[in-house]
mmCIF file of C-alpha atoms and ligand atoms in Angstrom:
data_model
loop_
_atom_site.group_PDB
_atom_site.id
_atom_site.type_symbol
_atom_site.label_atom_id
_atom_site.label_comp_id
_atom_site.label_asym_id
_atom_site.label_seq_id
_atom_site.Cartn_x
_atom_site.Cartn_y
_atom_site.Cartn_z
ATOM 1 C CA MET A 14 0.066 -0.174 0.337
ATOM 2 C CA ALA A 15 1.707 3.617 -1.119
ATOM 3 C CA ARG A 16 1.738 5.373 1.839
ATOM 4 C CA LYS A 17 0.738 9.183 1.840
ATOM 5 C CA ILE A 18 2.725 11.748 1.848
ATOM 6 C CA GLU A 19 2.463 12.625 5.669
ATOM 7 C CA THR A 20 2.749 9.618 6.849
ATOM 8 C CA ALA A 21 6.025 9.099 4.480
ATOM 9 C CA LEU A 22 7.283 12.066 6.032
ATOM 10 C CA VAL A 23 7.001 10.328 9.576
ATOM 11 C CA GLN A 24 8.336 7.247 8.689
ATOM 12 C CA SER A 25 10.606 7.607 5.223
ATOM 13 C CA GLY A 26 14.495 6.393 7.038
ATOM 14 C CA ARG A 27 13.738 4.575 10.139
ATOM 15 C CA ALA A 28 14.596 1.125 10.810
ATOM 16 C CA PRO A 29 13.539 1.216 15.148
ATOM 17 C CA VAL A 30 14.382 -2.501 15.135
ATOM 18 C CA ARG A 31 17.923 -2.052 13.850
ATOM 19 C CA GLN A 32 18.596 1.325 16.027
ATOM 20 C CA TYR A 33 18.139 -0.761 19.229
ATOM 21 C CA GLY A 34 14.225 0.412 19.214
ATOM 22 C CA PHE A 35 15.069 4.117 19.489
ATOM 23 C CA VAL A 36 12.675 6.201 17.036
ATOM 24 C CA ASN A 37 15.450 8.170 15.263
ATOM 25 C CA PRO A 38 17.993 6.555 12.671
ATOM 26 C CA PRO A 39 21.612 7.248 14.562
ATOM 27 C CA LEU A 40 23.938 10.112 13.954
ATOM 28 C CA LYS A 41 26.746 8.516 12.110
ATOM 29 C CA ARG A 42 30.233 10.087 11.792
ATOM 30 C CA GLY A 43 33.115 8.628 10.625
ATOM 31 C CA SER A 44 35.794 8.404 8.215
ATOM 32 C CA THR A 45 36.981 4.923 8.249
ATOM 33 C CA VAL A 46 35.058 1.598 8.188
ATOM 34 C CA LEU A 47 36.331 -1.879 9.307
ATOM 35 C CA HIS A 48 35.845 -4.769 7.811
ATOM 36 C CA ALA A 49 35.444 -8.235 9.116
ATOM 37 C CA SER A 50 37.869 -9.633 6.501
ATOM 38 C CA VAL A 51 39.456 -9.115 3.336
ATOM 39 C CA ALA A 52 36.971 -11.672 1.639
ATOM 40 C CA ALA A 53 34.319 -9.301 3.374
ATOM 41 C CA LYS A 54 35.244 -6.341 1.729
ATOM 42 C CA ARG A 55 35.823 -8.053 -1.402
ATOM 43 C CA ALA A 56 32.401 -9.411 -1.393
ATOM 44 C CA LEU A 57 31.103 -5.815 -1.273
ATOM 45 C CA GLY A 58 31.548 -6.176 -4.831
ATOM 46 C CA PRO A 59 31.970 -3.125 -7.575
ATOM 47 C CA ASP A 60 28.656 -1.571 -7.586
ATOM 48 C CA ALA A 61 28.244 -1.087 -3.556
ATOM 49 C CA ALA A 62 29.391 2.474 -3.764
ATOM 50 C CA PHE A 63 25.494 3.096 -6.036
ATOM 51 C CA GLU A 64 23.991 1.379 -2.584
ATOM 52 C CA PRO A 65 22.909 2.625 0.237
ATOM 53 C CA VAL A 66 26.206 0.502 1.896
ATOM 54 C CA GLU A 67 28.325 2.350 4.219
ATOM 55 C CA ILE A 68 32.477 1.649 2.435
ATOM 56 C CA TYR A 69 34.012 4.831 3.751
ATOM 57 C CA GLY A 70 32.506 7.852 5.259
ATOM 58 C CA LEU A 71 32.695 9.711 2.056
ATOM 59 C CA MET A 72 30.641 7.443 0.132
ATOM 60 C CA GLY A 73 27.777 7.794 3.203
ATOM 61 C CA SER A 74 26.249 6.264 6.451
ATOM 62 C CA GLU A 75 22.943 5.119 7.810
ATOM 63 C CA THR A 76 22.437 8.784 8.601
ATOM 64 C CA HIS A 77 22.894 9.750 5.059
ATOM 65 C CA PHE A 78 21.130 6.510 3.550
ATOM 66 C CA ALA A 79 18.139 7.781 5.666
ATOM 67 C CA LEU A 80 17.917 10.918 4.727
ATOM 68 C CA GLU A 81 18.251 10.112 1.078
ATOM 69 C CA ALA A 82 15.698 7.480 1.260
ATOM 70 C CA ALA A 83 13.051 9.722 2.590
ATOM 71 C CA ILE A 84 13.560 12.507 -0.098
ATOM 72 C CA ALA A 85 13.754 9.917 -2.672
ATOM 73 C CA GLU A 86 10.197 8.814 -1.715
ATOM 74 C CA ILE A 87 7.955 12.358 -0.604
ATOM 75 C CA GLU A 88 10.078 13.525 -4.649
ATOM 76 C CA GLY A 89 8.263 10.209 -5.723
ATOM 77 C CA GLY A 90 11.735 9.137 -7.324
ATOM 78 C CA THR A 91 13.803 6.237 -6.784
ATOM 79 C CA ARG A 92 17.166 7.545 -5.639
ATOM 80 C CA ALA A 93 18.520 10.498 -4.107
ATOM 81 C CA GLN A 94 21.951 12.229 -3.776
ATOM 82 C CA VAL A 95 22.159 14.762 -1.014
ATOM 83 C CA THR A 96 25.107 17.400 -1.670
ATOM 84 C CA GLY A 97 27.015 20.036 1.038
ATOM 85 C CA SER A 98 24.603 22.768 0.061
ATOM 86 C CA GLY A 99 21.696 23.501 -2.327
ATOM 87 C CA LEU A 100 24.363 25.692 -4.574
ATOM 88 C CA SER A 101 25.761 21.962 -4.986
ATOM 89 C CA ALA A 102 22.893 19.746 -5.518
ATOM 90 C CA ILE A 103 22.363 22.360 -8.611
ATOM 91 C CA THR A 104 26.048 21.857 -9.760
ATOM 92 C CA LEU A 105 26.705 18.270 -9.026
ATOM 93 C CA PRO A 106 24.041 17.060 -12.039
ATOM 94 C CA LEU A 107 25.412 19.826 -14.451
ATOM 95 C CA LEU A 108 29.412 18.660 -13.934
ATOM 96 C CA SER A 109 28.278 15.216 -13.931
ATOM 97 C CA TYR A 110 26.197 14.813 -17.176
ATOM 98 C CA LEU A 111 27.553 17.810 -19.165
ATOM 99 C CA ARG A 112 31.312 17.707 -21.546
ATOM 100 C CA ALA A 113 32.725 20.070 -23.105
ATOM 101 C CA GLY A 114 31.215 21.255 -26.640
ATOM 102 C CA GLU A 115 27.751 21.093 -25.243
ATOM 103 C CA HIS A 116 25.055 23.492 -24.676
ATOM 104 C CA VAL A 117 22.585 24.034 -21.799
ATOM 105 C CA LEU A 118 19.294 26.128 -21.939
ATOM 106 C CA VAL A 119 19.349 28.113 -18.662
ATOM 107 C CA PRO A 120 16.141 29.889 -17.626
ATOM 108 C CA ASP A 121 16.626 34.209 -16.945
ATOM 109 C CA SER A 122 15.341 33.656 -13.736
ATOM 110 C CA VAL A 123 17.537 31.333 -12.604
ATOM 111 C CA TYR A 124 18.763 31.357 -8.591
ATOM 112 C CA GLY A 125 21.712 33.973 -9.163
ATOM 113 C CA PRO A 126 24.469 31.648 -8.151
ATOM 114 C CA THR A 127 23.195 28.937 -10.734
ATOM 115 C CA ARG A 128 23.792 31.951 -13.172
ATOM 116 C CA GLY A 129 27.227 32.531 -11.583
ATOM 117 C CA PHE A 130 28.335 28.889 -12.558
ATOM 118 C CA CYS A 131 27.099 28.630 -15.777
ATOM 119 C CA ASP A 132 28.934 31.746 -16.894
ATOM 120 C CA SER A 133 32.132 31.100 -15.134
ATOM 121 C CA VAL A 134 32.710 27.328 -14.217
ATOM 122 C CA LEU A 135 30.862 25.160 -17.272
ATOM 123 C CA ALA A 136 31.993 28.059 -19.226
ATOM 124 C CA ARG A 137 35.804 27.760 -18.678
ATOM 125 C CA PHE A 138 34.855 23.944 -19.333
ATOM 126 C CA GLY A 139 33.977 24.928 -23.023
ATOM 127 C CA VAL A 140 29.979 24.434 -22.065
ATOM 128 C CA ALA A 141 27.768 26.804 -23.454
ATOM 129 C CA THR A 142 24.618 28.326 -21.655
ATOM 130 C CA SER A 143 21.902 30.412 -23.355
ATOM 131 C CA TYR A 144 19.177 32.074 -20.989
ATOM 132 C CA TYR A 145 15.439 31.980 -21.910
ATOM 133 C CA ASP A 146 12.535 33.717 -20.669
ATOM 134 C CA PRO A 147 11.026 31.250 -18.466
ATOM 135 C CA MET A 148 7.639 31.977 -20.013
ATOM 136 C CA ILE A 149 8.766 30.667 -23.133
ATOM 137 C CA THR A 150 5.789 28.486 -24.753
ATOM 138 C CA PRO A 151 7.071 24.964 -26.068
ATOM 139 C CA GLY A 152 6.917 25.919 -29.484
ATOM 140 C CA GLY A 153 9.122 29.183 -29.014
ATOM 141 C CA LEU A 154 11.483 26.780 -26.632
ATOM 142 C CA ALA A 155 11.711 24.239 -29.676
ATOM 143 C CA GLY A 156 13.246 26.978 -31.817
ATOM 144 C CA LEU A 157 16.197 27.474 -29.003
ATOM 145 C CA PHE A 158 17.766 23.602 -29.321
ATOM 146 C CA GLN A 159 20.724 23.380 -30.788
ATOM 147 C CA ALA A 160 22.071 19.981 -31.929
ATOM 148 C CA ASN A 161 24.546 19.617 -28.654
ATOM 149 C CA THR A 162 22.175 20.846 -26.332
ATOM 150 C CA ARG A 163 21.865 18.361 -23.452
ATOM 151 C CA VAL A 164 20.185 19.714 -20.602
ATOM 152 C CA LEU A 165 17.135 22.170 -19.864
ATOM 153 C CA PHE A 166 17.505 23.738 -16.912
ATOM 154 C CA THR A 167 14.403 24.889 -14.744
ATOM 155 C CA GLU A 168 13.498 26.715 -11.645
ATOM 156 C CA SER A 169 9.771 26.754 -11.085
ATOM 157 C CA PRO A 170 8.979 29.390 -9.916
ATOM 158 C CA GLY A 171 11.838 31.799 -10.608
ATOM 159 C CA SER A 172 14.034 33.626 -7.818
ATOM 160 C CA HIS A 173 12.779 36.546 -7.004
ATOM 161 C CA THR A 174 10.384 37.300 -9.707
ATOM 162 C CA PHE A 175 8.351 33.953 -9.261
ATOM 163 C CA GLU A 176 7.290 32.808 -13.123
ATOM 164 C CA VAL A 177 5.737 29.635 -12.952
ATOM 165 C CA GLN A 178 6.675 27.842 -15.838
ATOM 166 C CA ASP A 179 5.160 25.473 -18.318
ATOM 167 C CA ILE A 180 6.978 22.349 -17.011
ATOM 168 C CA PRO A 181 5.435 19.432 -19.045
ATOM 169 C CA GLY A 182 5.344 21.243 -22.384
ATOM 170 C CA LEU A 183 8.662 22.512 -21.902
ATOM 171 C CA ALA A 184 9.980 19.269 -21.038
ATOM 172 C CA ALA A 185 8.577 17.412 -23.818
ATOM 173 C CA VAL A 186 10.167 19.585 -25.931
ATOM 174 C CA ALA A 187 13.222 18.848 -24.465
ATOM 175 C CA HIS A 188 12.895 14.952 -24.600
ATOM 176 C CA ALA A 189 12.151 15.077 -28.598
ATOM 177 C CA HIS A 190 15.509 17.122 -28.585
ATOM 178 C CA GLY A 191 17.180 14.500 -26.659
ATOM 179 C CA ALA A 192 18.009 16.263 -23.830
ATOM 180 C CA LYS A 193 17.718 15.578 -20.285
ATOM 181 C CA VAL A 194 15.349 17.690 -17.721
ATOM 182 C CA PHE A 195 16.715 19.274 -14.496
ATOM 183 C CA LEU A 196 14.504 21.462 -11.925
ATOM 184 C CA ASP A 197 15.382 23.432 -8.932
ATOM 185 C CA ASN A 198 12.281 22.479 -7.086
ATOM 186 C CA THR A 199 12.997 24.163 -3.703
ATOM 187 C CA TRP A 200 10.156 26.052 -4.037
ATOM 188 C CA GLY A 201 7.730 23.297 -4.510
ATOM 189 C CA ILE A 202 8.839 20.951 -1.831
ATOM 190 C CA LEU A 203 5.582 18.722 -1.673
ATOM 191 C CA HIS A 204 3.714 20.844 -3.601
ATOM 192 C CA PHE A 205 5.731 19.745 -6.964
ATOM 193 C CA ALA A 206 5.791 15.891 -8.266
ATOM 194 C CA PRO A 207 8.619 16.856 -10.363
ATOM 195 C CA PHE A 208 8.389 13.058 -12.090
ATOM 196 C CA ARG A 209 4.858 13.571 -13.016
ATOM 197 C CA HIS A 210 5.653 15.836 -15.205
ATOM 198 C CA GLY A 211 8.330 15.056 -17.322
ATOM 199 C CA VAL A 212 11.452 16.287 -14.999
ATOM 200 C CA ASP A 213 14.400 13.928 -14.997
ATOM 201 C CA VAL A 214 16.538 15.306 -12.126
ATOM 202 C CA SER A 215 14.737 17.179 -9.257
ATOM 203 C CA ILE A 216 17.013 20.046 -7.485
ATOM 204 C CA HIS A 217 16.580 20.644 -3.514
ATOM 205 C CA ALA A 218 18.381 22.520 -1.195
ATOM 206 C CA LEU A 219 17.090 20.969 2.210
ATOM 207 C CA THR A 220 18.803 24.344 3.508
ATOM 208 C CA LYS A 221 14.918 25.661 3.042
ATOM 209 C CA TYR A 222 11.671 24.383 4.245
ATOM 210 C CA PRO A 223 13.713 20.396 5.230
ATOM 211 C CA GLY A 224 15.891 22.037 7.630
ATOM 212 C CA GLY A 225 13.461 24.438 8.311
ATOM 213 C CA HIS A 226 15.228 25.981 11.587
ATOM 214 C CA SER A 227 17.890 28.597 9.784
ATOM 215 C CA ASP A 228 20.805 25.989 11.309
ATOM 216 C CA ILE A 229 21.907 24.065 8.547
ATOM 217 C CA ILE A 230 23.215 23.872 4.570
ATOM 218 C CA LEU A 231 22.527 20.790 3.072
ATOM 219 C CA GLY A 232 20.943 19.965 -0.707
ATOM 220 C CA ALA A 233 20.263 16.920 -2.052
ATOM 221 C CA VAL A 234 19.220 15.518 -6.503
ATOM 222 C CA VAL A 235 16.579 13.175 -6.931
ATOM 223 C CA VAL A 236 16.222 11.113 -9.686
ATOM 224 C CA ASN A 237 14.046 8.123 -11.354
ATOM 225 C CA THR A 238 15.854 6.007 -13.563
ATOM 226 C CA ASP A 239 18.432 3.364 -12.704
ATOM 227 C CA GLU A 240 20.038 5.413 -15.697
ATOM 228 C CA ASP A 241 19.985 8.843 -14.075
ATOM 229 C CA TRP A 242 21.243 7.291 -10.741
ATOM 230 C CA HIS A 243 24.096 6.350 -12.455
ATOM 231 C CA TRP A 244 25.328 9.393 -14.526
ATOM 232 C CA LEU A 245 24.761 11.339 -10.797
ATOM 233 C CA ARG A 246 26.613 8.717 -8.727
ATOM 234 C CA GLN A 247 29.425 7.968 -10.565
ATOM 235 C CA GLY A 248 29.459 12.384 -10.961
ATOM 236 C CA ALA A 249 28.965 12.423 -7.003
ATOM 237 C CA LEU A 250 31.932 9.949 -6.318
ATOM 238 C CA GLU A 251 34.118 11.427 -8.530
ATOM 239 C CA ILE A 252 34.106 14.811 -7.952
ATOM 240 C CA GLY A 253 34.419 14.102 -4.176
ATOM 241 C CA ASN A 254 30.724 15.058 -2.909
ATOM 242 C CA TYR A 255 30.023 14.930 0.712
ATOM 243 C CA ALA A 256 27.717 16.363 3.146
ATOM 244 C CA SER A 257 27.763 16.833 6.826
ATOM 245 C CA PRO A 258 26.169 13.870 8.806
ATOM 246 C CA ASP A 259 25.111 16.229 11.331
ATOM 247 C CA ASP A 260 23.549 18.592 8.966
ATOM 248 C CA CYS A 261 21.636 14.999 7.442
ATOM 249 C CA TRP A 262 20.748 14.170 10.596
ATOM 250 C CA LEU A 263 18.889 17.364 11.461
ATOM 251 C CA ALA A 264 16.660 17.581 7.897
ATOM 252 C CA LEU A 265 15.479 14.221 8.601
ATOM 253 C CA ARG A 266 14.202 15.502 12.033
ATOM 254 C CA GLY A 267 13.038 18.603 10.127
ATOM 255 C CA LEU A 268 11.184 16.283 7.740
ATOM 256 C CA ARG A 269 9.181 15.044 10.523
ATOM 257 C CA THR A 270 7.254 18.544 10.775
ATOM 258 C CA LEU A 271 7.640 19.603 7.403
ATOM 259 C CA HIS A 272 4.181 19.159 6.358
ATOM 260 C CA VAL A 273 2.730 21.005 9.600
ATOM 261 C CA ARG A 274 5.246 23.844 9.153
ATOM 262 C CA LEU A 275 4.472 24.104 5.452
ATOM 263 C CA LYS A 276 0.796 24.474 5.879
ATOM 264 C CA ALA A 277 1.029 27.372 7.988
ATOM 265 C CA ALA A 278 3.598 28.788 5.602
ATOM 266 C CA GLU A 279 0.945 28.694 3.032
ATOM 267 C CA ALA A 280 -1.577 29.610 4.944
ATOM 268 C CA ALA A 281 -0.286 33.041 6.569
ATOM 269 C CA GLY A 282 1.705 33.685 2.938
ATOM 270 C CA LEU A 283 -1.785 33.328 1.353
ATOM 271 C CA ARG A 284 -2.888 35.733 4.294
ATOM 272 C CA ILE A 285 -0.450 38.369 3.431
ATOM 273 C CA ALA A 286 -0.107 38.130 -0.085
ATOM 274 C CA HIS A 287 -3.800 39.076 -0.552
ATOM 275 C CA TRP A 288 -3.749 41.923 1.782
ATOM 276 C CA PHE A 289 -0.847 43.150 0.285
ATOM 277 C CA ALA A 290 -2.598 43.199 -3.141
ATOM 278 C CA ALA A 291 -5.045 44.939 -1.491
ATOM 279 C CA ARG A 292 -2.781 48.374 -0.610
ATOM 280 C CA PRO A 293 -2.715 51.368 -2.990
ATOM 281 C CA GLU A 294 0.889 50.833 -2.866
ATOM 282 C CA VAL A 295 1.225 47.677 -4.443
ATOM 283 C CA ALA A 296 1.150 46.974 -7.947
ATOM 284 C CA ARG A 297 1.066 43.320 -7.948
ATOM 285 C CA VAL A 298 1.387 40.787 -5.726
ATOM 286 C CA LEU A 299 3.857 37.950 -7.158
ATOM 287 C CA HIS A 300 2.795 34.776 -5.508
ATOM 288 C CA PRO A 301 1.978 32.129 -8.055
ATOM 289 C CA ALA A 302 -1.678 31.712 -6.360
ATOM 290 C CA LEU A 303 -2.672 34.794 -7.154
ATOM 291 C CA PRO A 304 -3.331 35.670 -10.892
ATOM 292 C CA SER A 305 -1.262 38.598 -10.885
ATOM 293 C CA CYS A 306 1.638 36.413 -11.115
ATOM 294 C CA PRO A 307 3.350 35.005 -14.132
ATOM 295 C CA GLY A 308 2.364 31.324 -14.822
ATOM 296 C CA HIS A 309 -0.482 31.675 -12.636
ATOM 297 C CA GLU A 310 -2.272 29.000 -14.669
ATOM 298 C CA ASN A 311 0.661 26.608 -14.651
ATOM 299 C CA PHE A 312 0.782 26.717 -10.802
ATOM 300 C CA LYS A 313 -2.946 26.030 -10.754
ATOM 301 C CA ARG A 314 -2.679 22.599 -13.016
ATOM 302 C CA ASP A 315 0.215 21.530 -11.670
ATOM 303 C CA PHE A 316 0.908 22.257 -8.097
ATOM 304 C CA THR A 317 -1.179 21.575 -4.869
ATOM 305 C CA GLY A 318 -0.056 24.028 -3.009
ATOM 306 C CA ALA A 319 2.575 27.182 -1.966
ATOM 307 C CA CYS A 320 4.970 27.790 0.494
ATOM 308 C CA GLY A 321 5.719 30.933 2.311
ATOM 309 C CA LEU A 322 7.785 32.640 -0.276
ATOM 310 C CA PHE A 323 6.684 35.379 -2.414
ATOM 311 C CA GLY A 324 7.430 39.143 -4.277
ATOM 312 C CA VAL A 325 5.822 42.397 -3.863
ATOM 313 C CA VAL A 326 6.046 44.994 -6.794
ATOM 314 C CA PHE A 327 5.118 48.608 -5.838
ATOM 315 C CA GLN A 328 3.735 51.184 -7.229
ATOM 316 C CA PRO A 329 6.214 52.980 -10.195
ATOM 317 C CA GLN A 330 6.596 56.269 -8.315
ATOM 318 C CA TYR A 331 8.240 54.424 -5.138
ATOM 319 C CA THR A 332 11.986 54.817 -5.444
ATOM 320 C CA PRO A 333 14.723 52.032 -4.355
ATOM 321 C CA GLN A 334 15.381 54.496 -1.884
ATOM 322 C CA ASP A 335 11.442 54.207 -0.118
ATOM 323 C CA VAL A 336 11.744 50.554 -0.367
ATOM 324 C CA GLU A 337 14.989 50.248 1.152
ATOM 325 C CA ARG A 338 13.041 52.624 3.799
ATOM 326 C CA MET A 339 10.393 50.344 4.543
ATOM 327 C CA ILE A 340 12.423 47.842 4.610
ATOM 328 C CA ASP A 341 14.607 49.174 7.380
ATOM 329 C CA ALA A 342 11.470 49.936 9.031
ATOM 330 C CA LEU A 343 10.380 47.032 9.512
ATOM 331 C CA ARG A 344 10.725 45.390 13.410
ATOM 332 C CA MET A 345 9.572 41.776 13.193
ATOM 333 C CA PHE A 346 11.205 40.947 9.464
ATOM 334 C CA GLY A 347 14.793 39.925 9.327
ATOM 335 C CA ILE A 348 17.181 41.403 6.906
ATOM 336 C CA GLY A 349 18.746 38.199 5.142
ATOM 337 C CA VAL A 350 19.237 35.381 2.349
ATOM 338 C CA SER A 351 17.640 32.052 2.431
ATOM 339 C CA TRP A 352 14.256 31.336 3.256
ATOM 340 C CA GLY A 353 12.199 28.444 4.522
ATOM 341 C CA GLY A 354 13.153 28.401 8.460
ATOM 342 C CA PHE A 355 10.470 29.359 11.113
ATOM 343 C CA GLU A 356 10.972 33.448 10.762
ATOM 344 C CA SER A 357 10.012 35.767 8.932
ATOM 345 C CA LEU A 358 12.613 37.661 6.193
ATOM 346 C CA VAL A 359 12.539 40.710 3.656
ATOM 347 C CA LEU A 360 14.974 41.646 0.914
ATOM 348 C CA PRO A 361 14.975 44.085 -1.580
ATOM 349 C CA SER A 362 14.770 42.453 -5.127
ATOM 350 C CA SER A 363 16.344 45.495 -7.225
ATOM 351 C CA GLY A 364 19.939 45.219 -7.095
ATOM 352 C CA THR A 365 19.909 41.945 -6.236
ATOM 353 C CA ILE A 366 18.605 39.852 -9.329
ATOM 354 C CA ARG A 367 20.491 39.937 -12.704
ATOM 355 C CA ARG A 368 18.568 39.301 -16.187
ATOM 356 C CA THR A 369 20.140 39.175 -19.364
ATOM 357 C CA ALA A 370 17.346 37.808 -21.790
ATOM 358 C CA GLY A 371 15.059 40.794 -21.047
ATOM 359 C CA THR A 372 12.943 39.338 -18.590
ATOM 360 C CA GLY A 373 11.902 39.787 -14.740
ATOM 361 C CA ARG A 374 10.748 43.959 -15.838
ATOM 362 C CA PHE A 375 7.755 45.061 -13.795
ATOM 363 C CA GLU A 376 5.614 48.228 -12.991
ATOM 364 C CA GLY A 377 7.721 49.342 -10.099
ATOM 365 C CA GLU A 378 10.212 48.533 -7.585
ATOM 366 C CA ALA A 379 10.158 44.982 -5.978
ATOM 367 C CA ALA A 380 10.736 42.928 -2.719
ATOM 368 C CA ARG A 381 11.047 39.351 -1.829
ATOM 369 C CA PHE A 382 9.185 38.462 1.480
ATOM 370 C CA HIS A 383 9.391 35.055 3.494
ATOM 371 C CA ILE A 384 6.898 34.481 6.015
ATOM 372 C CA GLY A 385 7.502 32.404 8.906
ATOM 373 C CA LEU A 386 5.562 31.050 11.724
ATOM 374 C CA GLU A 387 5.053 34.320 13.969
ATOM 375 C CA ASN A 388 1.597 35.584 14.647
ATOM 376 C CA VAL A 389 0.007 37.056 10.936
ATOM 377 C CA ASP A 390 -1.904 39.619 13.164
ATOM 378 C CA ASP A 391 1.327 41.048 14.654
ATOM 379 C CA LEU A 392 3.517 40.385 10.685
ATOM 380 C CA ILE A 393 0.382 42.400 9.152
ATOM 381 C CA ALA A 394 1.015 45.224 11.740
ATOM 382 C CA ASP A 395 4.120 45.981 11.049
ATOM 383 C CA LEU A 396 3.439 45.433 7.291
ATOM 384 C CA ASP A 397 1.316 48.363 7.643
ATOM 385 C CA GLN A 398 3.860 50.824 9.644
ATOM 386 C CA GLY A 399 6.364 49.485 6.881
ATOM 387 C CA LEU A 400 4.275 51.002 4.143
ATOM 388 C CA ARG A 401 3.691 53.968 5.935
ATOM 389 C CA ALA A 402 7.485 54.302 5.792
ATOM 390 C CA LEU A 403 7.704 53.506 2.112
ATOM 391 C CA ARG A 404 4.947 56.219 1.564
ATOM 392 C CA GLY A 405 7.420 58.649 3.747
ATOM 393 C CA ALA A 406 4.461 59.197 5.522
HETATM 394 C C1 LIG B 18 15.777 28.332 -5.778
HETATM 395 C C2 LIG B 18 16.966 27.980 -4.568
HETATM 396 N N1 LIG B 18 17.568 26.794 -4.639
HETATM 397 C C3 LIG B 18 19.234 26.569 -4.325
HETATM 398 C C4 LIG B 18 19.117 27.518 -3.198
HETATM 399 C C5 LIG B 18 20.630 26.929 -2.719
HETATM 400 O O1 LIG B 18 20.666 27.181 -1.567
HETATM 401 P P1 LIG B 18 21.620 26.450 -0.351
HETATM 402 O O2 LIG B 18 21.930 28.091 0.361
HETATM 403 O O3 LIG B 18 21.751 25.658 0.361
HETATM 404 O O4 LIG B 18 23.298 26.477 -1.245
HETATM 405 C C6 LIG B 18 18.834 28.425 -3.061
HETATM 406 C C7 LIG B 18 19.576 29.421 -1.688
HETATM 407 O O5 LIG B 18 18.562 30.606 -1.711
HETATM 408 C C8 LIG B 18 17.453 29.182 -3.627
HETATM 409 O O6 LIG B 18 16.772 29.879 -3.296
#
């Protein structure tokens, strides 16, 4: 019987019988793993490194494997590889799949450091990147494929500008051209089933909602076929990919409550997004669940819910200095990168984002809000006085 997502989050990766009855898997730290004999070590076989087998700390321990099993299950995939950060969950598959002379298509709305990696490391190793409009139609995308295009990278919704991509439509075009589809699915955790929508490689910054407490840095890459697992795991072994078992253990603990935290974040985020949408200072709200967000129709079709991260575009008369004054006036919103923790955060979008394909332009200045688990009335009262500061009142 297939278990539902809430049950999987509670049960996955646990084996109390093996754990002396303890509810949680052990936190195993270590480099060397001792074997009973040379023959016992040899008996592991040449493919052991592709399985959850303790061979050497670098290749993972029971702690890593427990988290990987849980992440693979909640994503609907077969295997997962944890990585040292969300960014390395992006760079690992790019390095594993691409070779010199090939080409990758990347959305203009991609997370900034992904763009940085493509423009520096991939370029140095002879891989070319083209940036495309995240709202491109499948027909438009078909025209961008070259004979050497090996990967279609997607991120939906986009960083800061929240465009929701037509992943099934774009994936069908990529597959028709023999390319793999990668998705940074960090925002869509629990709400977007990547492999049911044509994705081959799903990427997560576990730093965000799975960690949930702003105290770990961690990533994961999930695949759904043996072929993709081979590419990914081979790359991880060759590069020396590693993640701290302490952070894996904390991420696994975070998963147990992810569903309730995310539900609360979704409800609070939606309430505040609607509150912003009714304010005269606001031109539009970039929340995928609101019609004012590019790609809202894709969100309605493909997602089962939202998290608490969205953008707000202010009316054109407000300057970057006005937005900065508003942000500085907020008392309950921390000013800082990252998101998915228990606390509310805000960042100005202008000056933070870079676009080179002519997209991401809106009516006015924008800011990104992450709604945490504080009381929503308290947050709204704070935002109300923040908007007064925006107006210079
Ligand atoms: C969409 C997205 N992907 C990946 C990352 C990278 O995660 P990490 O900070 O763990 O490297 C971030 C971080 O902000 C992000 O917003």
